CSV table of C-alpha atoms in Angstrom, one decimal:
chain,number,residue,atom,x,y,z
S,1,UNK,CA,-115.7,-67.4,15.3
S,2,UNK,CA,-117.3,-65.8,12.8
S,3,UNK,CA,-115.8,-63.9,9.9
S,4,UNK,CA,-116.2,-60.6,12.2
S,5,UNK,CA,-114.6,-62.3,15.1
S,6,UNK,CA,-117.8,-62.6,16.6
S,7,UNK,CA,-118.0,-66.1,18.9
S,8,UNK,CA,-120.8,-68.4,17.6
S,9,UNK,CA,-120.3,-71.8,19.2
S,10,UNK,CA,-118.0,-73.3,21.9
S,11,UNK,CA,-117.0,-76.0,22.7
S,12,UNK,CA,-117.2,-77.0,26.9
S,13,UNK,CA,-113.0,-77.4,27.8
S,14,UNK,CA,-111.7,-81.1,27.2
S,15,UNK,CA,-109.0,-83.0,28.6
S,16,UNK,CA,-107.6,-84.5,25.7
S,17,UNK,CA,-105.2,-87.1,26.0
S,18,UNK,CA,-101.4,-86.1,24.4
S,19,UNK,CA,-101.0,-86.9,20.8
S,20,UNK,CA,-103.7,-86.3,18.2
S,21,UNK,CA,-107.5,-86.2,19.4
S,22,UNK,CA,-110.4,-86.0,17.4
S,23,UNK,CA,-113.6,-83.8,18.0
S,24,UNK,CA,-116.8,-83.2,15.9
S,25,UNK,CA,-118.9,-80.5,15.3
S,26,UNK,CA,-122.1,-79.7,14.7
S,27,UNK,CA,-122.3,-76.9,12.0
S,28,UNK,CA,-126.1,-77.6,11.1
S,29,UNK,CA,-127.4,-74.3,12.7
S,30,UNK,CA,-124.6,-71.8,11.1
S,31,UNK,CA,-125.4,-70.0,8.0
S,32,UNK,CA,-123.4,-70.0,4.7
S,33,UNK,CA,-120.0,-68.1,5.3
S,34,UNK,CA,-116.2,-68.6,6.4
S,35,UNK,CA,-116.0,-69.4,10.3
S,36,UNK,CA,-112.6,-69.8,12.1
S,37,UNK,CA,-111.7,-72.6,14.1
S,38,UNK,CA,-109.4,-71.3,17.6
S,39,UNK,CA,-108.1,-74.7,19.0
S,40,UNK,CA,-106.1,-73.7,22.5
S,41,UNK,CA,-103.6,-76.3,24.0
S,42,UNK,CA,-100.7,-75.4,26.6
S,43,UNK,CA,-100.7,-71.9,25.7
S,44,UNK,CA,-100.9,-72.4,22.2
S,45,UNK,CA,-102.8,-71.6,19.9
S,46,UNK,CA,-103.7,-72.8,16.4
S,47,UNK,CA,-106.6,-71.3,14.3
S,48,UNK,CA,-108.2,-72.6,11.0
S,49,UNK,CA,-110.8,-71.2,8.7
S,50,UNK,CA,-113.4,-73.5,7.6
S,51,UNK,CA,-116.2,-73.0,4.6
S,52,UNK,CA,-120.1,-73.6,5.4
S,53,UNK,CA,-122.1,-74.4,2.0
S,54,UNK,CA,-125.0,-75.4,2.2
């Protein structure tokens, strides 16, 4: 998400395996700014904001 909520990239649904699981992404085509990971998991929800500098 961008900083306007806007949805920018996503990420096909995963079946992640129970514990901690490790995903990368590719940031190469967003401009400079503040984007917001949303990271959904048995009905929760955890969101983190990340910085793009290039």
């Amino acid at each position: 998400l961008d900083i306007s909520g806007r949805l920018v990239s996503e990420l096909s649904s995963k079946s992640g395996y129970q514990g901690l699981n490790e995903v990368s992404l590719d940031m190469s085509n967003l401009s400079n700014g503040t984007y917001y990971i949303l990271v959904e998991s048995n009905g929760k929800r955890a969101i983190k904001s990340i910085v793009v500098s290039k």
